[in-house]
């Protein structure tokens, strides 16, 4: 009769240490795992996109810093050349003044 039916809906059959689920329960479990896996994949994809965006921002900042560094180097080089020209010019003027001073002393 119905009471001795082999229908095990909602029941688990224990075989050794492994619990076997009814096919419908197994299907539900597989679907739930698939949904969970899809959510995890979506989360990973979202994290990947965020990381790519951050990497792009870092690369842009790196390029800007390199550009600033190059501008600072060029400005430093210009200042250095300006100072060297001024020093040389000052030295020549000093030498010229000294020569003129010696000539005036000799004339006196």
mmCIF file of C-alpha atoms in Angstrom:
data_model
loop_
_atom_site.group_PDB
_atom_site.id
_atom_site.type_symbol
_atom_site.label_atom_id
_atom_site.label_comp_id
_atom_site.label_asym_id
_atom_site.label_seq_id
_atom_site.Cartn_x
_atom_site.Cartn_y
_atom_site.Cartn_z
ATOM 1 C CA UNK A 1 0.000 0.000 0.000
ATOM 2 C CA UNK A 2 0.837 3.665 0.177
ATOM 3 C CA UNK A 3 2.450 3.378 3.592
ATOM 4 C CA UNK A 4 5.067 0.925 2.282
ATOM 5 C CA UNK A 5 5.834 3.065 -0.798
ATOM 6 C CA UNK A 6 9.461 3.648 -1.699
ATOM 7 C CA UNK A 7 8.776 7.401 -2.199
ATOM 8 C CA UNK A 8 11.485 9.146 -0.170
ATOM 9 C CA UNK A 9 10.602 12.792 -0.904
ATOM 10 C CA UNK A 10 12.123 14.933 1.823
ATOM 11 C CA UNK A 11 13.949 11.976 3.359
ATOM 12 C CA UNK A 12 17.634 11.193 3.107
ATOM 13 C CA UNK A 13 18.945 7.722 2.598
ATOM 14 C CA UNK A 14 22.086 7.057 4.586
ATOM 15 C CA UNK A 15 24.604 4.818 2.890
ATOM 16 C CA UNK A 16 27.659 4.413 5.074
ATOM 17 C CA UNK A 17 28.909 7.873 6.062
ATOM 18 C CA UNK A 18 27.507 9.616 2.961
ATOM 19 C CA UNK A 19 24.006 11.067 2.988
ATOM 20 C CA UNK A 20 22.294 10.586 -0.371
ATOM 21 C CA UNK A 21 19.667 13.197 -1.230
ATOM 22 C CA UNK A 22 16.480 12.633 -3.161
ATOM 23 C CA UNK A 23 17.058 13.611 -6.848
ATOM 24 C CA UNK A 24 14.917 16.759 -6.446
ATOM 25 C CA UNK A 25 16.853 17.810 -3.342
ATOM 26 C CA UNK A 26 20.119 17.084 -5.152
ATOM 27 C CA UNK A 27 18.945 19.231 -8.089
ATOM 28 C CA UNK A 28 18.004 22.055 -5.691
ATOM 29 C CA UNK A 29 21.402 21.796 -4.010
ATOM 30 C CA UNK A 30 23.195 21.880 -7.377
ATOM 31 C CA UNK A 31 21.135 24.898 -8.479
ATOM 32 C CA UNK A 32 21.893 26.716 -5.215
ATOM 33 C CA UNK A 33 25.614 25.995 -5.639
ATOM 34 C CA UNK A 34 25.454 27.219 -9.252
ATOM 35 C CA UNK A 35 23.776 30.464 -8.157
ATOM 36 C CA UNK A 36 26.374 30.894 -5.409
ATOM 37 C CA UNK A 37 29.168 30.247 -7.928
ATOM 38 C CA UNK A 38 27.665 32.804 -10.342
ATOM 39 C CA UNK A 39 27.472 35.388 -7.552
ATOM 40 C CA UNK A 40 31.104 34.705 -6.622
ATOM 41 C CA UNK A 41 32.149 35.041 -10.271
ATOM 42 C CA UNK A 42 30.232 38.327 -10.535
ATOM 43 C CA UNK A 43 31.940 39.582 -7.361
ATOM 44 C CA UNK A 44 35.346 38.555 -8.714
ATOM 45 C CA UNK A 45 34.632 40.288 -12.025
ATOM 46 C CA UNK A 46 33.581 43.420 -10.146
ATOM 47 C CA UNK A 47 36.786 43.314 -8.070
ATOM 48 C CA UNK A 48 38.817 42.772 -11.232
ATOM 49 C CA UNK A 49 37.234 45.828 -12.869
ATOM 50 C CA UNK A 50 37.921 47.936 -9.768
ATOM 51 C CA UNK A 51 41.536 46.761 -9.705
ATOM 52 C CA UNK A 52 41.964 47.534 -13.403
ATOM 53 C CA UNK A 53 40.558 51.000 -12.812
ATOM 54 C CA UNK A 54 42.940 51.541 -9.890
ATOM 55 C CA UNK A 55 45.875 50.297 -11.963
ATOM 56 C CA UNK A 56 44.947 52.730 -14.740
ATOM 57 C CA UNK A 57 44.775 55.585 -12.220
ATOM 58 C CA UNK A 58 48.165 54.600 -10.792
ATOM 59 C CA UNK A 59 49.674 54.435 -14.273
ATOM 60 C CA UNK A 60 48.277 57.877 -15.087
ATOM 61 C CA UNK A 61 49.703 59.273 -11.832
ATOM 62 C CA UNK A 62 53.057 57.635 -12.592
ATOM 63 C CA UNK A 63 53.145 59.275 -16.044
ATOM 64 C CA UNK A 64 52.241 62.652 -14.536
ATOM 65 C CA UNK A 65 54.980 62.313 -11.913
ATOM 66 C CA UNK A 66 57.544 61.366 -14.545
ATOM 67 C CA UNK A 67 56.486 64.374 -16.620
ATOM 68 C CA UNK A 68 56.816 66.659 -13.577
ATOM 69 C CA UNK A 69 60.208 65.157 -12.786
ATOM 70 C CA UNK A 70 61.397 65.788 -16.346
ATOM 71 C CA UNK A 71 60.163 69.400 -16.164
ATOM 72 C CA UNK A 72 61.936 69.880 -12.831
ATOM 73 C CA UNK A 73 65.146 68.409 -14.251
ATOM 74 C CA UNK A 74 64.967 70.747 -17.246
ATOM 75 C CA UNK A 75 64.327 73.747 -14.968
ATOM 76 C CA UNK A 76 67.211 72.681 -12.705
ATOM 77 C CA UNK A 77 69.500 72.364 -15.721
ATOM 78 C CA UNK A 78 68.516 75.859 -16.888
ATOM 79 C CA UNK A 79 69.177 77.308 -13.421
ATOM 80 C CA UNK A 80 72.520 75.518 -13.290
ATOM 81 C CA UNK A 81 73.567 76.897 -16.672
ATOM 82 C CA UNK A 82 72.415 80.393 -15.685
ATOM 83 C CA UNK A 83 74.456 80.247 -12.477
ATOM 84 C CA UNK A 84 77.544 78.958 -14.286
ATOM 85 C CA UNK A 85 77.291 81.769 -16.890
ATOM 86 C CA UNK A 86 76.904 84.350 -14.120
ATOM 87 C CA UNK A 87 79.901 82.958 -12.226
ATOM 88 C CA UNK A 88 82.054 83.005 -15.371
ATOM 89 C CA UNK A 89 80.875 86.503 -16.241
ATOM 90 C CA UNK A 90 81.601 87.678 -12.694
ATOM 91 C CA UNK A 91 85.070 86.113 -12.804
ATOM 92 C CA UNK A 92 85.845 87.831 -16.134
ATOM 93 C CA UNK A 93 84.619 91.158 -14.776
ATOM 94 C CA UNK A 94 86.779 90.701 -11.677
ATOM 95 C CA UNK A 95 89.809 89.857 -13.775
ATOM 96 C CA UNK A 96 89.155 92.829 -16.044
ATOM 97 C CA UNK A 97 88.783 95.132 -13.021
ATOM 98 C CA UNK A 98 92.006 93.785 -11.565
ATOM 99 C CA UNK A 99 93.880 94.367 -14.854
ATOM 100 C CA UNK A 100 92.485 97.898 -15.109
ATOM 101 C CA UNK A 101 93.415 98.512 -11.476
ATOM 102 C CA UNK A 102 96.990 97.345 -12.114
ATOM 103 C CA UNK A 103 97.299 99.582 -15.188
ATOM 104 C CA UNK A 104 96.085 102.572 -13.190
ATOM 105 C CA UNK A 105 98.592 101.814 -10.422
ATOM 106 C CA UNK A 106 101.378 101.536 -12.957
ATOM 107 C CA UNK A 107 100.395 104.856 -14.477
ATOM 108 C CA UNK A 108 100.425 106.636 -11.137
#
